[in-house]
């Protein structure tokens, strides 16, 4: 079996680009990206339920599913978080069982605890029946043909774990497309992450810990005016509303109707009255032609309209572990910083004096993280870095132009963080706009 030491097999030049050639950082970073985070986190909606109630529900579910259930624990300074430790077992494929093949993207989701939906099944051996136990593999090469009915042989397929078949071949490979639903129920995975699917609902949401910390870092207060510049799918937006107890105004923007639809669905589902969601390009959210904002508070906005701004920027997303295979090219990687700077420039103009701006990405690329901070401090003298809290990540990486004292105020999630909070790759910076 083959396990990747780096997800950038197709474009190895990307590796040095991520860390600006710092090979010491790369040694630990690349294999870390290919591994699954050890901790699963849910954000509890404290307006709907309690941390203790949801924790008890998860514990009961795990007891029903496992003889030796994983530990469920909480974090003292994050009262809305419930964490699930990995299960403790070792797995090997069972030779007499048939095989299911999925692509690398689906494989990553499986290793994070997801079941396999019909659209994700690439190959299924002839004779596989509903109820069969199967070995599940991910094809990293992308060479397994959709609908393959023979055993796929490759030195670039990764064993994921054991599953139970819920659909047959004729349901998966139809002319009109696969039948909707779960095709393979995962029973266990090599990552140890419990195979319980997504327990998200109005009372709790499956969300990575750094994303939860983003909203906490912004620290929104009731009756303030908040801007979430790139809000889809709305997870951080709804967290902000919960922290504000649905009191105040949150403007949620995203560029397309399809994206903002996801935010609106969460608003309706959770009965939030404080969120106004618009399909609007945040690079154009500021206008120097506006003296008074729209009476309904629609974009664009005049300068100094917001108390706090969250810029969870569109990025290369190279922190989404496990990253089994990536097709990003050096040219593609270079394109993100340009958009991020345009968004950041608008954010500074829209922020009130003494306002707070949180900038975040879900990538490990230095150009989109520390180098953006250096650029921002040089471009906007009115900005000052402040420490990101609560602190669960490490400091930022050393970067030309970044003072050591400022580097320590950043929060970067990566290799070397505590195993107790091992999560995705992420970056958070917090600024205050001085008068």
GROMACS .gro file of N, CA, C and O in nm, residues 338-413:
model
  304
  338UNK      N    1  -0.326   3.830  -0.450
  338UNK     CA    2  -0.375   3.951  -0.516
  338UNK      C    3  -0.519   3.982  -0.474
  338UNK      O    4  -0.553   4.097  -0.442
  339UNK      N    5  -0.604   3.880  -0.474
  339UNK     CA    6  -0.744   3.898  -0.433
  339UNK      C    7  -0.751   3.931  -0.285
  339UNK      O    8  -0.829   4.017  -0.241
  340UNK      N    9  -0.670   3.863  -0.204
  340UNK     CA   10  -0.670   3.887  -0.059
  340UNK      C   11  -0.635   4.032  -0.026
  340UNK      O   12  -0.695   4.092   0.063
  341UNK      N   13  -0.539   4.089  -0.099
  341UNK     CA   14  -0.500   4.228  -0.074
  341UNK      C   15  -0.610   4.326  -0.113
  341UNK      O   16  -0.631   4.427  -0.046
  342UNK      N   17  -0.683   4.296  -0.219
  342UNK     CA   18  -0.796   4.382  -0.259
  342UNK      C   19  -0.906   4.378  -0.154
  342UNK      O   20  -0.964   4.481  -0.118
  343UNK      N   21  -0.936   4.260  -0.103
  343UNK     CA   22  -1.037   4.246   0.002
  343UNK      C   23  -0.992   4.318   0.129
  343UNK      O   24  -1.071   4.389   0.193
  344UNK      N   25  -0.866   4.302   0.163
  344UNK     CA   26  -0.811   4.362   0.285
  344UNK      C   27  -0.818   4.514   0.278
  344UNK      O   28  -0.854   4.582   0.375
  345UNK      N   29  -0.785   4.570   0.162
  345UNK     CA   30  -0.789   4.715   0.143
  345UNK      C   31  -0.929   4.770   0.168
  345UNK      O   32  -0.947   4.873   0.234
  346UNK      N   33  -1.030   4.701   0.116
  346UNK     CA   34  -1.168   4.743   0.139
  346UNK      C   35  -1.207   4.729   0.286
  346UNK      O   36  -1.279   4.813   0.340
  347UNK      N   37  -1.158   4.622   0.350
  347UNK     CA   38  -1.190   4.600   0.492
  347UNK      C   39  -1.140   4.716   0.578
  347UNK      O   40  -1.211   4.765   0.666
  348UNK      N   41  -1.018   4.761   0.552
  348UNK     CA   42  -0.960   4.871   0.630
  348UNK      C   43  -1.043   4.998   0.614
  348UNK      O   44  -1.069   5.071   0.710
  349UNK      N   45  -1.090   5.025   0.492
  349UNK     CA   46  -1.171   5.145   0.467
  349UNK      C   47  -1.307   5.136   0.536
  349UNK      O   48  -1.361   5.236   0.583
  350UNK      N   49  -1.363   5.017   0.542
  350UNK     CA   50  -1.496   5.000   0.599
  350UNK      C   51  -1.496   4.993   0.751
  350UNK      O   52  -1.601   5.006   0.815
  351UNK      N   53  -1.379   4.975   0.810
  351UNK     CA   54  -1.368   4.958   0.955
  351UNK      C   55  -1.368   5.094   1.027
  351UNK      O   56  -1.303   5.189   0.984
  352UNK      N   57  -1.441   5.101   1.137
  352UNK     CA   58  -1.441   5.221   1.219
  352UNK      C   59  -1.308   5.240   1.290
  352UNK      O   60  -1.232   5.144   1.307
  353UNK      N   61  -1.279   5.361   1.332
  353UNK     CA   62  -1.162   5.385   1.418
  353UNK      C   63  -1.180   5.304   1.547
  353UNK      O   64  -1.291   5.297   1.602
  354UNK      N   65  -1.073   5.243   1.592
  354UNK     CA   66  -1.073   5.154   1.708
  354UNK      C   67  -1.146   5.023   1.681
  354UNK      O   68  -1.172   4.945   1.774
  355UNK      N   69  -1.180   4.998   1.555
  355UNK     CA   70  -1.246   4.873   1.518
  355UNK      C   71  -1.148   4.756   1.509
  355UNK      O   72  -1.027   4.774   1.503
  356UNK      N   73  -1.204   4.636   1.505
  356UNK     CA   74  -1.124   4.513   1.503
  356UNK      C   75  -1.141   4.443   1.369
  356UNK      O   76  -1.254   4.428   1.319
  357UNK      N   77  -1.030   4.399   1.312
  357UNK     CA   78  -1.030   4.322   1.187
  357UNK      C   79  -0.958   4.190   1.212
  357UNK      O   80  -0.843   4.189   1.257
  358UNK      N   81  -1.026   4.079   1.184
  358UNK     CA   82  -0.963   3.947   1.190
  358UNK      C   83  -0.947   3.894   1.049
  358UNK      O   84  -1.045   3.889   0.972
  359UNK      N   85  -0.824   3.859   1.014
  359UNK     CA   86  -0.792   3.802   0.883
  359UNK      C   87  -0.756   3.655   0.904
  359UNK      O   88  -0.675   3.623   0.992
  360UNK      N   89  -0.814   3.567   0.823
  360UNK     CA   90  -0.784   3.424   0.840
  360UNK      C   91  -0.785   3.353   0.705
  360UNK      O   92  -0.848   3.399   0.609
  361UNK      N   93  -0.713   3.241   0.700
  361UNK     CA   94  -0.715   3.152   0.584
  361UNK      C   95  -0.710   3.008   0.633
  361UNK      O   96  -0.667   2.981   0.745
  362UNK      N   97  -0.750   2.916   0.546
  362UNK     CA   98  -0.736   2.773   0.577
  362UNK      C   99  -0.624   2.713   0.492
  362UNK      O  100  -0.635   2.602   0.443
  363UNK      N  101  -0.516   2.789   0.476
  363UNK     CA  102  -0.401   2.741   0.401
  363UNK      C  103  -0.275   2.755   0.484
  363UNK      O  104  -0.270   2.831   0.581
  364UNK      N  105  -0.170   2.680   0.445
  364UNK     CA  106  -0.042   2.689   0.514
  364UNK      C  107   0.059   2.771   0.433
  364UNK      O  108   0.175   2.785   0.473
  365UNK      N  109   0.015   2.830   0.323
  365UNK     CA  110   0.103   2.905   0.233
  365UNK      C  111   0.146   3.038   0.294
  365UNK      O  112   0.062   3.124   0.323
  366UNK      N  113   0.276   3.059   0.311
  366UNK     CA  114   0.327   3.180   0.375
  366UNK      C  115   0.287   3.307   0.300
  366UNK      O  116   0.259   3.411   0.361
  367UNK      N  117   0.281   3.301   0.167
  367UNK     CA  118   0.247   3.420   0.089
  367UNK      C  119   0.107   3.471   0.119
  367UNK      O  120   0.079   3.591   0.109
  368UNK      N  121   0.016   3.381   0.158
  368UNK     CA  122  -0.121   3.419   0.189
  368UNK      C  123  -0.141   3.448   0.337
  368UNK      O  124  -0.249   3.491   0.377
  369UNK      N  125  -0.037   3.426   0.416
  369UNK     CA  126  -0.049   3.441   0.561
  369UNK      C  127   0.045   3.548   0.614
  369UNK      O  128   0.012   3.665   0.616
  370UNK      N  129   0.165   3.509   0.656
  370UNK     CA  130   0.258   3.606   0.715
  370UNK      C  131   0.293   3.719   0.620
  370UNK      O  132   0.306   3.836   0.663
  371UNK      N  133   0.307   3.690   0.491
  371UNK     CA  134   0.342   3.796   0.396
  371UNK      C  135   0.228   3.897   0.378
  371UNK      O  136   0.252   4.015   0.352
  372UNK      N  137   0.104   3.852   0.392
  372UNK     CA  138  -0.009   3.946   0.390
  372UNK      C  139  -0.003   4.037   0.512
  372UNK      O  140  -0.029   4.158   0.503
  373UNK      N  141   0.034   3.982   0.626
  373UNK     CA  142   0.046   4.063   0.748
  373UNK      C  143   0.153   4.169   0.732
  373UNK      O  144   0.134   4.286   0.766
  374UNK      N  145   0.269   4.131   0.679
  374UNK     CA  146   0.378   4.226   0.656
  374UNK      C  147   0.332   4.336   0.562
  374UNK      O  148   0.352   4.456   0.588
  375UNK      N  149   0.269   4.297   0.452
  375UNK     CA  150   0.217   4.396   0.355
  375UNK      C  151   0.116   4.489   0.422
  375UNK      O  152   0.119   4.612   0.401
  376UNK      N  153   0.026   4.434   0.502
  376UNK     CA  154  -0.078   4.515   0.566
  376UNK      C  155  -0.019   4.618   0.662
  376UNK      O  156  -0.060   4.735   0.663
  377UNK      N  157   0.078   4.577   0.742
  377UNK     CA  158   0.138   4.669   0.839
  377UNK      C  159   0.218   4.779   0.770
  377UNK      O  160   0.226   4.892   0.819
  378UNK      N  161   0.276   4.746   0.654
  378UNK     CA  162   0.351   4.846   0.579
  378UNK      C  163   0.260   4.940   0.501
  378UNK      O  164   0.291   5.058   0.482
  379UNK      N  165   0.145   4.889   0.458
  379UNK     CA  166   0.053   4.966   0.374
  379UNK      C  167  -0.041   5.053   0.455
  379UNK      O  168  -0.078   5.163   0.412
  380UNK      N  169  -0.079   5.004   0.571
  380UNK     CA  170  -0.179   5.074   0.653
  380UNK      C  171  -0.119   5.102   0.791
  380UNK      O  172  -0.134   5.022   0.884
  381UNK      N  173  -0.054   5.217   0.808
  381UNK     CA  174   0.010   5.249   0.937
  381UNK      C  175  -0.090   5.262   1.051
  381UNK      O  176  -0.051   5.256   1.168
  382UNK      N  177  -0.218   5.277   1.020
  382UNK     CA  178  -0.319   5.288   1.125
  382UNK      C  179  -0.352   5.152   1.188
  382UNK      O  180  -0.422   5.145   1.290
  383UNK      N  181  -0.301   5.044   1.127
  383UNK     CA  182  -0.327   4.910   1.181
  383UNK      C  183  -0.219   4.866   1.278
  383UNK      O  184  -0.100   4.891   1.257
  384UNK      N  185  -0.261   4.798   1.381
  384UNK     CA  186  -0.170   4.742   1.480
  384UNK      C  187  -0.211   4.598   1.509
  384UNK      O  188  -0.329   4.569   1.524
  385UNK      N  189  -0.113   4.508   1.513
  385UNK     CA  190  -0.142   4.369   1.545
  385UNK      C  191  -0.168   4.353   1.694
  385UNK      O  192  -0.099   4.413   1.776
  386UNK      N  193  -0.268   4.271   1.727
  386UNK     CA  194  -0.292   4.234   1.866
  386UNK      C  195  -0.297   4.082   1.875
  386UNK      O  196  -0.318   4.012   1.775
  387UNK      N  197  -0.280   4.030   1.993
  387UNK     CA  198  -0.271   3.886   2.013
  387UNK      C  199  -0.405   3.817   1.988
  387UNK      O  200  -0.510   3.863   2.034
  388UNK      N  201  -0.399   3.706   1.915
  388UNK     CA  202  -0.518   3.625   1.890
  388UNK      C  203  -0.544   3.535   2.010
  388UNK      O  204  -0.457   3.460   2.053
  389UNK      N  205  -0.665   3.543   2.062
  389UNK     CA  206  -0.704   3.459   2.176
  389UNK      C  207  -0.845   3.405   2.151
  389UNK      O  208  -0.926   3.471   2.088
  390UNK      N  209  -0.873   3.283   2.204
  390UNK     CA  210  -0.787   3.195   2.285
  390UNK      C  211  -0.677   3.132   2.201
  390UNK      O  212  -0.690   3.118   2.079
  391UNK      N  213  -0.569   3.093   2.268
  391UNK     CA  214  -0.450   3.044   2.199
  391UNK      C  215  -0.446   2.891   2.200
  391UNK      O  216  -0.424   2.830   2.304
  392UNK      N  217  -0.469   2.833   2.084
  392UNK     CA  218  -0.456   2.688   2.067
  392UNK      C  219  -0.356   2.652   1.958
  392UNK      O  220  -0.310   2.539   1.950
  393UNK      N  221  -0.324   2.747   1.872
  393UNK     CA  222  -0.224   2.724   1.769
  393UNK      C  223  -0.088   2.772   1.814
  393UNK      O  224  -0.070   2.816   1.929
  394UNK      N  225   0.010   2.768   1.723
  394UNK     CA  226   0.142   2.818   1.751
  394UNK      C  227   0.160   2.958   1.695
  394UNK      O  228   0.068   3.018   1.639
  395UNK      N  229   0.280   3.012   1.708
  395UNK     CA  230   0.311   3.144   1.652
  395UNK      C  231   0.323   3.135   1.501
  395UNK      O  232   0.333   3.025   1.444
  396UNK      N  233   0.323   3.251   1.437
  396UNK     CA  234   0.345   3.254   1.293
  396UNK      C  235   0.486   3.213   1.257
  396UNK      O  236   0.574   3.205   1.344
  397UNK      N  237   0.510   3.187   1.129
  397UNK     CA  238   0.644   3.153   1.083
  397UNK      C  239   0.730   3.279   1.071
  397UNK      O  240   0.677   3.389   1.047
  398UNK      N  241   0.860   3.263   1.084
  398UNK     CA  242   0.952   3.374   1.062
  398UNK      C  243   0.942   3.419   0.917
  398UNK      O  244   0.938   3.336   0.825
  399UNK      N  245   0.936   3.548   0.898
  399UNK     CA  246   0.912   3.603   0.765
  399UNK      C  247   0.985   3.737   0.754
  399UNK      O  248   0.986   3.815   0.849
  400UNK      N  249   1.045   3.763   0.638
  400UNK     CA  250   1.116   3.888   0.617
  400UNK      C  251   1.021   4.006   0.638
  400UNK      O  252   0.912   4.011   0.579
  401UNK      N  253   1.060   4.100   0.722
  401UNK     CA  254   0.980   4.218   0.749
  401UNK      C  255   0.886   4.203   0.866
  401UNK      O  256   0.820   4.301   0.905
  402UNK      N  257   0.878   4.083   0.925
  402UNK     CA  258   0.786   4.060   1.037
  402UNK      C  259   0.865   4.057   1.168
  402UNK      O  260   0.951   3.970   1.187
  403UNK      N  261   0.836   4.151   1.257
  403UNK     CA  262   0.904   4.155   1.385
  403UNK      C  263   0.870   4.031   1.467
  403UNK      O  264   0.758   3.979   1.460
  404UNK      N  265   0.964   3.985   1.546
  404UNK     CA  266   0.943   3.865   1.626
  404UNK      C  267   0.826   3.885   1.723
  404UNK      O  268   0.748   3.792   1.746
  405UNK      N  269   0.813   4.004   1.779
  405UNK     CA  270   0.704   4.030   1.874
  405UNK      C  271   0.569   4.023   1.805
  405UNK      O  272   0.468   3.983   1.864
  406UNK      N  273   0.564   4.064   1.677
  406UNK     CA  274   0.439   4.054   1.600
  406UNK      C  275   0.411   3.911   1.557
  406UNK      O  276   0.296   3.867   1.554
  407UNK      N  277   0.515   3.839   1.522
  407UNK     CA  278   0.499   3.698   1.483
  407UNK      C  279   0.431   3.618   1.593
  407UNK      O  280   0.347   3.531   1.567
  408UNK      N  281   0.464   3.649   1.719
  408UNK     CA  282   0.408   3.576   1.833
  408UNK      C  283   0.262   3.612   1.859
  408UNK      O  284   0.193   3.541   1.932
  409UNK      N  285   0.216   3.721   1.799
  409UNK     CA  286   0.075   3.760   1.816
  409UNK      C  287  -0.016   3.685   1.718
  409UNK      O  288  -0.138   3.683   1.736
  410UNK      N  289   0.043   3.627   1.615
  410UNK     CA  290  -0.033   3.551   1.516
  410UNK      C  291  -0.064   3.412   1.570
  410UNK      O  292  -0.003   3.367   1.667
  411UNK      N  293  -0.159   3.345   1.507
  411UNK     CA  294  -0.189   3.207   1.545
  411UNK      C  295  -0.193   3.119   1.421
  411UNK      O  296  -0.273   3.143   1.331
  412UNK      N  297  -0.102   3.023   1.418
  412UNK     CA  298  -0.092   2.931   1.305
  412UNK      C  299  -0.108   2.788   1.355
  412UNK      O  300  -0.043   2.746   1.450
  413UNK      N  301  -0.197   2.715   1.290
  413UNK     CA  302  -0.218   2.574   1.324
  413UNK      C  303  -0.142   2.488   1.225
  413UNK      O  304  -0.162   2.499   1.104
   0.00000   0.00000   0.00000
